[in-house]
Coordinates of C-alpha atoms and ligand atoms in Angstrom, one line a residue:
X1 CA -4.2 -18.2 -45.4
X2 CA -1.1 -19.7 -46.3
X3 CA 0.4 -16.8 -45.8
X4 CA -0.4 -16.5 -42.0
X5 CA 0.4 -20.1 -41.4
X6 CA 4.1 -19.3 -42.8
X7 CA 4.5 -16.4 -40.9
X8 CA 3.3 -17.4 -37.8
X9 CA 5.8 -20.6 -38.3
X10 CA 8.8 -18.1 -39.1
X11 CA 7.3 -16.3 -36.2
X12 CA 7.4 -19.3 -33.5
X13 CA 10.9 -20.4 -34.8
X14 CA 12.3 -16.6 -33.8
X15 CA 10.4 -17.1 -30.4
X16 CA 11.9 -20.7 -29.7
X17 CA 15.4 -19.7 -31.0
X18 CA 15.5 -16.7 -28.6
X19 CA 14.1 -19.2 -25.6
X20 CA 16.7 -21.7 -26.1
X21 CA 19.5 -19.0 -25.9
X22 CA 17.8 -17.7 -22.6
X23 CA 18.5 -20.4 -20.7
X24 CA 19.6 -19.7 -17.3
X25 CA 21.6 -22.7 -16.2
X26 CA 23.9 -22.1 -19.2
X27 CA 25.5 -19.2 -16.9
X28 CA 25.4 -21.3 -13.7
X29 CA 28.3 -19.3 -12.1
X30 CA 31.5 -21.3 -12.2
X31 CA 33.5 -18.8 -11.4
X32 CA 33.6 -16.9 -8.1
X33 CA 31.9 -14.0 -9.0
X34 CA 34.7 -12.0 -7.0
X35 CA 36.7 -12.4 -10.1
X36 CA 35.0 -10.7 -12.6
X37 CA 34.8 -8.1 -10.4
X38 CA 38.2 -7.9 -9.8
X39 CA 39.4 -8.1 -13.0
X40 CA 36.4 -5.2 -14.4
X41 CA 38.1 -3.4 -11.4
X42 CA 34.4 -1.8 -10.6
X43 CA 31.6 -3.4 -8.3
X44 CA 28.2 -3.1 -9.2
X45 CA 25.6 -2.6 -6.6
X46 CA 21.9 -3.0 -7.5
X47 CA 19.5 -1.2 -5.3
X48 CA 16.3 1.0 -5.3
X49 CA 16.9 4.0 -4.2
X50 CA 13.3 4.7 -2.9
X51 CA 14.6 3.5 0.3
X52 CA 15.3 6.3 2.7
X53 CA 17.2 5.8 5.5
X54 CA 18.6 3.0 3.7
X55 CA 19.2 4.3 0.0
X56 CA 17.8 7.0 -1.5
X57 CA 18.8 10.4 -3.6
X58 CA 19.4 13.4 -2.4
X59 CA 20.5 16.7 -3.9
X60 CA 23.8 18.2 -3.0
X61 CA 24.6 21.9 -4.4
X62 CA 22.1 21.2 -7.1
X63 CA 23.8 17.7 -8.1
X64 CA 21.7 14.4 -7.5
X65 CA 23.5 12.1 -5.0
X66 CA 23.1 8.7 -3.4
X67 CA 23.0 8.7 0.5
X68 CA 22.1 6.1 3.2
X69 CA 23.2 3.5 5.6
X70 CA 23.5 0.9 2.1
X71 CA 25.2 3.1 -0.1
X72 CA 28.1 4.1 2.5
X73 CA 28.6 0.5 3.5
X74 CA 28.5 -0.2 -0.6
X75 CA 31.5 2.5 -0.5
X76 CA 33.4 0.7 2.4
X77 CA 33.4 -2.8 0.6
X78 CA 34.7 -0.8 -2.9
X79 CA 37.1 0.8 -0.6
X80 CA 38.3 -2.4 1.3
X81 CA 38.4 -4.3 -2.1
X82 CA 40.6 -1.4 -4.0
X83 CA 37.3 -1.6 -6.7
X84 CA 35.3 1.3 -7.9
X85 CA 31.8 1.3 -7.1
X86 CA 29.0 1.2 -9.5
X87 CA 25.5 1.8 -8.1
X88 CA 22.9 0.7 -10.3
X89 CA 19.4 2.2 -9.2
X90 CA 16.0 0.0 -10.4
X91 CA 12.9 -1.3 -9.5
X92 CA 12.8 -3.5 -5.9
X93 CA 11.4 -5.7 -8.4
X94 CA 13.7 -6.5 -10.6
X95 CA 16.8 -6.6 -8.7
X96 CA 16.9 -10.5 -8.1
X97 CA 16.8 -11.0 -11.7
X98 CA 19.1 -8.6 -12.3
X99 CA 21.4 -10.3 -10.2
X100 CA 21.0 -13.6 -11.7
X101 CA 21.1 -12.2 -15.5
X102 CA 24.7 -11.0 -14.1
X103 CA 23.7 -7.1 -14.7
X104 CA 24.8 -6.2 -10.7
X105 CA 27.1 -8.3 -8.5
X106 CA 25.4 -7.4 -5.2
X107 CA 21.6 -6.0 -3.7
X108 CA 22.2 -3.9 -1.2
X109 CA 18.9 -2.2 -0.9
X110 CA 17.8 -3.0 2.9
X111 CA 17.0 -6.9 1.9
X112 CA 15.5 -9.6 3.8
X113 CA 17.2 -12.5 3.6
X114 CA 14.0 -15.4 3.1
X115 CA 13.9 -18.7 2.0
X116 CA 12.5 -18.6 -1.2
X117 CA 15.0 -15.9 -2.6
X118 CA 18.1 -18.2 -0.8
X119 CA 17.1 -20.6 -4.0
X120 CA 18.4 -18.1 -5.8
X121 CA 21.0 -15.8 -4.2
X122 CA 23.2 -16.1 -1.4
X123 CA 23.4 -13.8 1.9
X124 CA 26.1 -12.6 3.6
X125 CA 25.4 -12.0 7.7
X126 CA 23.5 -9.6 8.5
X127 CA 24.3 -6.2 9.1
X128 CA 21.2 -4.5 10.5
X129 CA 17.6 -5.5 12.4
X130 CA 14.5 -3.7 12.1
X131 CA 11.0 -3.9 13.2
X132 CA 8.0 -4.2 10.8
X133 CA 5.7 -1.1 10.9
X134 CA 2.1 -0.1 9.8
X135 CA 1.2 3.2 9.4
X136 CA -1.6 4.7 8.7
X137 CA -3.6 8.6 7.9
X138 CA -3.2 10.8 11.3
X139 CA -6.9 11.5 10.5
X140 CA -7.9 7.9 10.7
X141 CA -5.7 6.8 13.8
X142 CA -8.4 6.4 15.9
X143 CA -10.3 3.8 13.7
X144 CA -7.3 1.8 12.9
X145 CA -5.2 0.4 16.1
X146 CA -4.8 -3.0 16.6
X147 CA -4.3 -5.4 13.8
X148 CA -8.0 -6.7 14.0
X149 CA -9.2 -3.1 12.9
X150 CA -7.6 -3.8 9.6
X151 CA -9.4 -7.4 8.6
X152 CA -10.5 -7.1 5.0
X153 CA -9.0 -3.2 4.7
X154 CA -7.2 -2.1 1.9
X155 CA -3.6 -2.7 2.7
X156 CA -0.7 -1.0 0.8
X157 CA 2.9 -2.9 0.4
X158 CA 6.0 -2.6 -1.6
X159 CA 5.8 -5.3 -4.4
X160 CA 8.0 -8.3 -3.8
X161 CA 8.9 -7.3 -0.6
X162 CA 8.4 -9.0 3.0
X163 CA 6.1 -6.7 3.6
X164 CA 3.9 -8.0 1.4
X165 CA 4.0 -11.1 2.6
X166 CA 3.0 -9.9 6.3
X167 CA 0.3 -8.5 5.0
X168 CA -0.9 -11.6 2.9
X169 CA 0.1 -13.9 6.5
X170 CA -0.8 -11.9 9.3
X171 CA -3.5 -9.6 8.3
X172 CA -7.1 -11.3 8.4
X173 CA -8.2 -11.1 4.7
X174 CA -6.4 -8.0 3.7
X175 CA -7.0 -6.6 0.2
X176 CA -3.4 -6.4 -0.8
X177 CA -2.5 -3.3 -3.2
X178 CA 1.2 -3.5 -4.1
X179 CA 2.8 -1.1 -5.7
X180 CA 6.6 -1.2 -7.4
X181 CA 7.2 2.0 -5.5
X182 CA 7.6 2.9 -2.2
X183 CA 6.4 6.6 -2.6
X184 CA 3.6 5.2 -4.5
X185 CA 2.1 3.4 -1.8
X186 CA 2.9 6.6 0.3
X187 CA 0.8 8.3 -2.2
X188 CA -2.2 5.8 -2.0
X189 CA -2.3 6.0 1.3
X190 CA -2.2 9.6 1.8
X191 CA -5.3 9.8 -0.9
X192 CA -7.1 7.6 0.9
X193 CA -7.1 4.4 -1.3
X194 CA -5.8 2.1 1.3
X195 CA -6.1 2.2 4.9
X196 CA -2.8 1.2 6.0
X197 CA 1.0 0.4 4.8
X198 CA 3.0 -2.2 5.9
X199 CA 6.9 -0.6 5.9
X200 CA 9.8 -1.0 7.9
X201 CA 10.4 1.4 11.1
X202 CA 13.6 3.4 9.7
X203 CA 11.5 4.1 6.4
X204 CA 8.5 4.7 8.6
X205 CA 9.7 7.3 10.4
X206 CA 11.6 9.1 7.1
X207 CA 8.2 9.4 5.9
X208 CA 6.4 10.4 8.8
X209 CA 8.9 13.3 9.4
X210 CA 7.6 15.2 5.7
X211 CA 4.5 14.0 6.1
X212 CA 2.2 15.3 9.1
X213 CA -1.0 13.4 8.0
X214 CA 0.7 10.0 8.3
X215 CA 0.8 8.2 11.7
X216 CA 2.0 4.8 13.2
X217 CA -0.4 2.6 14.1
X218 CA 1.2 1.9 17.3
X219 CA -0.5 -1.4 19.0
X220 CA -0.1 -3.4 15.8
X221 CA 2.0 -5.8 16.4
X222 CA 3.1 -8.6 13.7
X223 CA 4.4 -12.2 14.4
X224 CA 7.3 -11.3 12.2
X225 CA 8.0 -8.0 13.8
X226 CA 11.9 -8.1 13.4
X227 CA 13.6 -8.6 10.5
X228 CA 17.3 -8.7 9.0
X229 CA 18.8 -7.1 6.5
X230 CA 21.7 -8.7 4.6
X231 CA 23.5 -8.7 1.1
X232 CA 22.5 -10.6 -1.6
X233 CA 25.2 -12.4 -3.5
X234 CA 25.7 -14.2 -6.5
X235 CA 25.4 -18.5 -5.4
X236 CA 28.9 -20.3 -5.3
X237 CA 31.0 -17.2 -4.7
X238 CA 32.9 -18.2 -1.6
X239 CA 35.6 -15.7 -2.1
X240 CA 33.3 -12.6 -3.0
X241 CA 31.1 -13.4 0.3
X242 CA 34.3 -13.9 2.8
X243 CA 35.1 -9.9 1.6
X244 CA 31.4 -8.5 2.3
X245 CA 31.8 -10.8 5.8
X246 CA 35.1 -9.1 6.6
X247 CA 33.8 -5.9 5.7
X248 CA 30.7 -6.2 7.4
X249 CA 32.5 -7.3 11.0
X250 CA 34.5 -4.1 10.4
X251 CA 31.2 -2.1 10.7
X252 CA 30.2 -4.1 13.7
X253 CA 33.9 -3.5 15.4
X254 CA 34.5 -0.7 15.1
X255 CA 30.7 0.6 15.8
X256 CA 30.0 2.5 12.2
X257 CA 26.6 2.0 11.6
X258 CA 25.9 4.5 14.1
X259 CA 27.7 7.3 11.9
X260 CA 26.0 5.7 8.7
X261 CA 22.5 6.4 10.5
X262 CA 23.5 9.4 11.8
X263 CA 25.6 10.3 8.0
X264 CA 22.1 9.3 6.1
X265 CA 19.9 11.7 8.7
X266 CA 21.8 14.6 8.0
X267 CA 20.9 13.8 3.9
X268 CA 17.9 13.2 4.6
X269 CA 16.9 16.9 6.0
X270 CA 15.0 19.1 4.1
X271 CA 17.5 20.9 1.6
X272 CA 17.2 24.8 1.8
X273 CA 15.5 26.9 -1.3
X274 CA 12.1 25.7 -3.3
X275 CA 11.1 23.3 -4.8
X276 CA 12.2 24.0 -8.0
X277 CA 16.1 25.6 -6.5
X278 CA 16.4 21.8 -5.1
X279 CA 15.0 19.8 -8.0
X280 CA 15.0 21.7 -10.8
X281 CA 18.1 20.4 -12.1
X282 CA 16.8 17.1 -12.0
X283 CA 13.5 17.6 -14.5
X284 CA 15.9 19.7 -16.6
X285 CA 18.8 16.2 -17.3
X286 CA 15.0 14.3 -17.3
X287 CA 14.2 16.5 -20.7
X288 CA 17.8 16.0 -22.1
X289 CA 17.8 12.2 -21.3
X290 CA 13.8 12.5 -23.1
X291 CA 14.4 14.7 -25.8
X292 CA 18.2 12.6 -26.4
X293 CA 16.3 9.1 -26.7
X294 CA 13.0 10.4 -28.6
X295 CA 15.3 11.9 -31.7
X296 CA 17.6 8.7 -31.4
X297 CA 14.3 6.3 -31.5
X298 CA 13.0 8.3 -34.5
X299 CA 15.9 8.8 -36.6
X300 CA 17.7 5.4 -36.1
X301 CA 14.2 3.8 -36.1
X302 CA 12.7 5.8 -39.6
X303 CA 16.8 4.3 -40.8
X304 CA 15.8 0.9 -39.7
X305 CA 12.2 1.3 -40.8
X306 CA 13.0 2.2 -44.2
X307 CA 15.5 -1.0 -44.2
X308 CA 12.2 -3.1 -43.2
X309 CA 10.0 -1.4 -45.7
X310 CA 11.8 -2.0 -48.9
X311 CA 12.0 -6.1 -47.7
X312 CA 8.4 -5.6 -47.2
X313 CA 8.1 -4.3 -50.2
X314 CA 11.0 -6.7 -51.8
X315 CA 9.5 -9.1 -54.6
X316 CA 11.8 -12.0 -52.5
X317 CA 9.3 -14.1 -50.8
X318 CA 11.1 -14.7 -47.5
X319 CA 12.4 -11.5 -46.7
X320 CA 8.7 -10.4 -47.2
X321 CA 7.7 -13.3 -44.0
X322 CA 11.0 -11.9 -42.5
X323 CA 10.1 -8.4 -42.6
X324 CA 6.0 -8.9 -41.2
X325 CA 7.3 -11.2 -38.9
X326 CA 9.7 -8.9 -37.6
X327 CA 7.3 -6.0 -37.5
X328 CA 3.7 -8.1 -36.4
X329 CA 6.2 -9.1 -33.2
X330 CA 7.3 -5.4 -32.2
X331 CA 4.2 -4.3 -33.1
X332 CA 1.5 -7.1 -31.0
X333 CA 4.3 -6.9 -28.3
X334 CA 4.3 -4.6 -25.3
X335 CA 7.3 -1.8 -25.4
X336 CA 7.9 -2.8 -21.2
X337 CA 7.9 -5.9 -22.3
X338 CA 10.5 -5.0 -24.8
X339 CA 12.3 -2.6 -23.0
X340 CA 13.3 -5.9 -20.6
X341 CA 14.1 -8.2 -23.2
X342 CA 16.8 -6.0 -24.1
X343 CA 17.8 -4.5 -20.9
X344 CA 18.3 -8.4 -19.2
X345 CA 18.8 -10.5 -23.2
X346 CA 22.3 -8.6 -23.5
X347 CA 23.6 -9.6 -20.6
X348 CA 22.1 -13.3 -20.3
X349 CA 22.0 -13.9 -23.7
X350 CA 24.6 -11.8 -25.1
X351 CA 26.7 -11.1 -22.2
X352 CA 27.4 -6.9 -23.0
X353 CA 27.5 -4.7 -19.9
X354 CA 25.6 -2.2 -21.7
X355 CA 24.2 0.8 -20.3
X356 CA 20.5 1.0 -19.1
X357 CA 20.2 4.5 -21.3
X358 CA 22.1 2.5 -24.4
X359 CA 19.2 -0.6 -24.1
X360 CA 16.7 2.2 -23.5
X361 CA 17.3 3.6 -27.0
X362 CA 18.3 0.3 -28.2
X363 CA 14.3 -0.7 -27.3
X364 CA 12.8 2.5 -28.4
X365 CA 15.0 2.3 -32.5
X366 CA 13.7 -1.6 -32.3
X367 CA 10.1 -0.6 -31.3
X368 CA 9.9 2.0 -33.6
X369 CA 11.3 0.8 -36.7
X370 CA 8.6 -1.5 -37.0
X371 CA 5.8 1.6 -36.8
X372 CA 8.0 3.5 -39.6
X373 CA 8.6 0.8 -41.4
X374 CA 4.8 0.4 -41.9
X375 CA 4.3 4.1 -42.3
X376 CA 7.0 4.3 -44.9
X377 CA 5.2 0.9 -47.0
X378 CA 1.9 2.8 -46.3
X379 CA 3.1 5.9 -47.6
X380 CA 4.7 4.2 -51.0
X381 CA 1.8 2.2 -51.6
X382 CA -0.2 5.0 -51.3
X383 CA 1.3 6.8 -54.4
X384 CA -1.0 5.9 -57.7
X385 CA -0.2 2.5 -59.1
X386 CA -0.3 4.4 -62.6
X387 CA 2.6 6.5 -62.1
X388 CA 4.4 3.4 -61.6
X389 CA 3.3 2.2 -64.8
X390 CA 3.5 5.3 -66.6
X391 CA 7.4 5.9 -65.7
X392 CA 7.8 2.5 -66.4
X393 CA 6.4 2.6 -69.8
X394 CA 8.3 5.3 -70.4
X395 CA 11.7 3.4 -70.1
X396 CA 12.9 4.3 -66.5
X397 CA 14.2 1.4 -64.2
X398 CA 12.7 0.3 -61.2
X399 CA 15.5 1.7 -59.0
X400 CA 15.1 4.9 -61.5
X401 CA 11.1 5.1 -60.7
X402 CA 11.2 4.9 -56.8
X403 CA 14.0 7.5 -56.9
X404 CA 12.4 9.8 -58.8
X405 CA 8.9 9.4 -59.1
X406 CA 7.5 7.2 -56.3
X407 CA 9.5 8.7 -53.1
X408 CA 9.0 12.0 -54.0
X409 CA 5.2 11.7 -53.6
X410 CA 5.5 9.3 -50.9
X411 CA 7.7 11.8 -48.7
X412 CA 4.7 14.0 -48.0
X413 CA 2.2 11.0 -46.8
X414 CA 5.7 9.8 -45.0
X415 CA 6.7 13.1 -43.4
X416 CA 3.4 14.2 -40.9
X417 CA 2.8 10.8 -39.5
X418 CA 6.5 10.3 -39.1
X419 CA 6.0 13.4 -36.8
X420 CA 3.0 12.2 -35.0
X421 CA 5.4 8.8 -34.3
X422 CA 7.7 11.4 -33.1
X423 CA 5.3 12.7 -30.4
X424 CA 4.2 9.0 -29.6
X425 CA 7.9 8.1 -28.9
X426 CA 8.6 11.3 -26.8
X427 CA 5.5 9.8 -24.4
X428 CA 6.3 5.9 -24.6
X429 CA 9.7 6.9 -23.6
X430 CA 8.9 7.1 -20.2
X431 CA 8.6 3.1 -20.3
X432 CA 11.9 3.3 -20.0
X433 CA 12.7 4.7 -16.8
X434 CA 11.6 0.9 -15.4
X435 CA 15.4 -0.2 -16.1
X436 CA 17.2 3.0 -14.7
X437 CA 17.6 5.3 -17.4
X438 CA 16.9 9.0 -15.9
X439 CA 14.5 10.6 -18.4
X440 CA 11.7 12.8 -17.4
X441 CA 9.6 10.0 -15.5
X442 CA 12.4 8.3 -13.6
X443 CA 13.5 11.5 -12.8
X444 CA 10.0 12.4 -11.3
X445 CA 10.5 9.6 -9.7
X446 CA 13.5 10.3 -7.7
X447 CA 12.4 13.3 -6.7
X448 CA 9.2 11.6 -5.2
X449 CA 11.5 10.1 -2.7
X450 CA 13.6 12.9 -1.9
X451 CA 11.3 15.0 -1.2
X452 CA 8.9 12.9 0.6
X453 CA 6.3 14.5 -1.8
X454 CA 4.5 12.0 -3.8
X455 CA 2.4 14.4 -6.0
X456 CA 4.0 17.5 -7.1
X457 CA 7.0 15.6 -9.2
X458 CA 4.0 13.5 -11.2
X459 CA 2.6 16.7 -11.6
X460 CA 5.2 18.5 -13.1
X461 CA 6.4 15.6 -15.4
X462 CA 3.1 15.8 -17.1
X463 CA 3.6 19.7 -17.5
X464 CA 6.8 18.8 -19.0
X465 CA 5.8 15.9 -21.2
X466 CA 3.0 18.1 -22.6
X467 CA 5.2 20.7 -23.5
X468 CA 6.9 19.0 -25.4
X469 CA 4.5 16.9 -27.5
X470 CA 3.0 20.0 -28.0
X471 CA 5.4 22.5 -29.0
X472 CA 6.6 19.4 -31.4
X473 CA 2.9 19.2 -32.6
X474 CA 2.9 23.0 -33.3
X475 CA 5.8 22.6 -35.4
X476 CA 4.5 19.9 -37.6
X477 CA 1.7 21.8 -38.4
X478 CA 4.1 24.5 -39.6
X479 CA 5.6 22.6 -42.0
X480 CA 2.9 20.5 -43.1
X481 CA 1.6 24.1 -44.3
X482 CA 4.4 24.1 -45.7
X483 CA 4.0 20.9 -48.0
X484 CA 0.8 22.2 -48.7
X485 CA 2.1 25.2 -50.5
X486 CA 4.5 23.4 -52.1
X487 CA 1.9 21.6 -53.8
Ligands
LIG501 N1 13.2 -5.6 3.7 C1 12.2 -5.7 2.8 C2 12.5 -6.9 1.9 O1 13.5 -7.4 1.8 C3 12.0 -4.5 1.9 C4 13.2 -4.0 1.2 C5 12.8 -2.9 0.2 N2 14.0 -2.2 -0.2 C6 14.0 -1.1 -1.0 N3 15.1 -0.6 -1.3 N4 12.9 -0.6 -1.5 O2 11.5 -7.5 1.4

């Protein structure tokens, strides 16, 4: 009992500790955020590429490459600035924050500038206008017309969009499904398990061109039809925002949105070849990225684990608290949860520009070196108490019995369920892919919106997923045979 109470006091201390370091007016920008850029000599754009005509991926002599109206006027600011450009594809979701937390400098990802996100971020003017859509399945046009037919449907939105607030404002009663995803809601809706989507006419009609059983529902007609599209910018940058104005009257001037529309049309067209010609390239750098992060997880994470295991197993009273605490949190802890602790804590609390892929395998050693660490403590204490006793009694140190009699044994409890945490990992990875990092799933992902197919790319993931686990699997068994013999 007094056990639990210590450790759940050493535990709240860590929380608190980490909560007053996270405190976001501590990097209230006092400095234009046009210097930093400057002076890193590279600008970061955050979008979501999922966003087609505005931003999406396409795939150019079997290389994945950004296109759209967002990414080339992201290129013309670089270019008018004499920066390099960054883009940094995540979640719709999580851009804001992302923003704030200082991992991007801009969102250019077809944004709507609205009152409660100018409490957060600036907008520069706006450099497009575009009318609020709802589509619908062709096979269910007839039903669905005017915006009465959809009172208390299911209605599908992008999460955190504008969109979603339509639908909350200006559909009687809707039953809201959001999704992080814009191809997800495609999906749904195409399966039937909403009625409508509420999406922007560009985006709309990218859609409806791959897919022939999606429709518009032409006589709905929303209050807040028309809506802007703008650049989201750090607050108190007066310098940064007078650059994206400039650049954005440019556009205006000299009339290049029209070649940006026209430039993102021609991506947009189905690519020649198969399926697998035109993305197969994609799943195969989704199985290096898997397979790379999965072996660093393990290894640094059964290094790690071991560390945590012997304080576990130290006869030091507070490294003992340190050690559960340290692994009860990972473990009674969600890994997404995780995975954006560290992807957003090293930049707000921190301040590194790290890599998504680096805090992707930074979040899978963490998460797993608390698992290993109790395998590895599970596997020692599961060696007979008496051997310890006999070597002891028979002279050898402590140091002298681990080495020689204890781990020994241990290894071969240690060794199969460090390979089952091996095909855990190579699953759970695909948490990941929420902050960027292109392993199998995110990669799926991006397909999803290049080709306009929803299905096939989630389909072919889980092929490839279970390959892997089970191939790995097969192995194992191999050598725990092995072991066996040995015996
Ligand atoms: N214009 C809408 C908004 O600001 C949706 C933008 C979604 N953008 C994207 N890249 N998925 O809420």
């Amino acid at each position: 009992m007094k056990h639990t109470i210590k450790l759940f006091m050493v535990f709240i201390i860590f929380i608190s500790a980490i909560i007053t370091y996270i405190n976001p007016d501590a990097q209230a920008a006092e400095e234009d955020q046009w210097d930093k850029i400057k002076e890193r000599g590279e600008l970061r754009v955050g979008l979501s590429a999922d966003y087609a005509p505005y931003e999406f991926e396409h795939n150019v002599n079997g290389k994945s490459e950004y296109a759209g109206i967002d990414i080339d006027l992201a290129k013309k600011i670089a270019k008018d600035n004499d920066v390099k450009l960054k883009i940094v594809n995540m979640q719709f979701d999580s851009l804001l924050g992302a923003i704030k937390t200082g991992k991007i400098d801009l969102i250019i990802s077809g944004m709507t500038p609205t009152p409660e996100r100018e409490k957060e971020v600036d907008f520069s003017n706006p450099y497009m206008t575009v009318e609020q859509k709802m589509i619908v399945k062709k096979s269910e046009a007839d039903r669905f017309q005017n915006i009465d037919d959809f009172a208390n449907q299911k209605i599908g939105v992008q999460k955190q969009t504008q969109q979603e607030k339509i639908a909350q404002t200006e559909i009687e009663n809707a039953q809201i499904q959001s999704l992080t995803r814009v191809p997800e809601v495609i999906m749904s809706l195409k399966s039937g398990k909403i009625n409508g989507m509420v999406i922007e006419g560009p985006v709309a009609e990218a859609y409806l061109k791959q897919n022939e059983d999606l429709a518009f529902a032409d006589d709905v007609k929303f209050n807040e039809g028309t809506k802007q599209t703008a650049i989201a910018v750090p607050k108190n940058s007066p310098e940064l925002m007078q650059r994206l104005n400039a650049t954005i009257k440019d556009v205006e001037d000299k009339g290049l949105l029209a070649d940006y529309k026209a430039s993102a049309a021609e991506a947009m067209k189905k690519d020649e070849g198969n399926f697998f010609t035109k993305y197969g390239n994609f799943f195969i750098k989704g199985i290096q990225n898997t397979i790379l992060i999965s072996i660093v997880g393990v290894v640094l994470g059964a290094v790690f684990g071991a560390f945590i295991a012997l304080l576990k197993l130290s006869k030091v009273r507070v490294l003992r608290w340190l050690a559960s605490a340290y692994i009860e949190f990972l473990r009674g802890t969600p890994l997404l949860v995780q995975v954006f602790l560290v992807y957003f804590g090293t930049t707000a609390v921190l301040g590194l520009n790290i890599s998504a892929l680096i805090c992707g395998m930074i979040a899978l050693v963490i998460n797993c070196s608390a698992y290993i660490a109790e395998i590895i403590r599970a596997g020692i204490n599961a060696v007979d108490k008496g051997q310890t006793e006999a070597a002891r009694s028979l002279g050898l140190s402590y140091g002298q019995t681990m080495k020689s009699v204890i781990l020994p044994q241990a290894i071969k409890n240690i060794l199969p369920a460090l390979g089952n945490e091996f095909v855990t990992v190579i699953k759970e990875s695909s948490i990941v892919s929420v902050i960027g990092v292109s392993e199998i799933m995110f990669n799926a992902q991006v397909v999803q919106g290049a080709s306009f197919d929803p299905f096939t790319p989630l389909i072919i993931a889980a092929i490839l997923y279970f390959i892997l686990t089970f191939t790995l699997s097969r192995i194992m068994y191999f050598f725990e045979g092995r072991l066996k013999v040995s015996d």
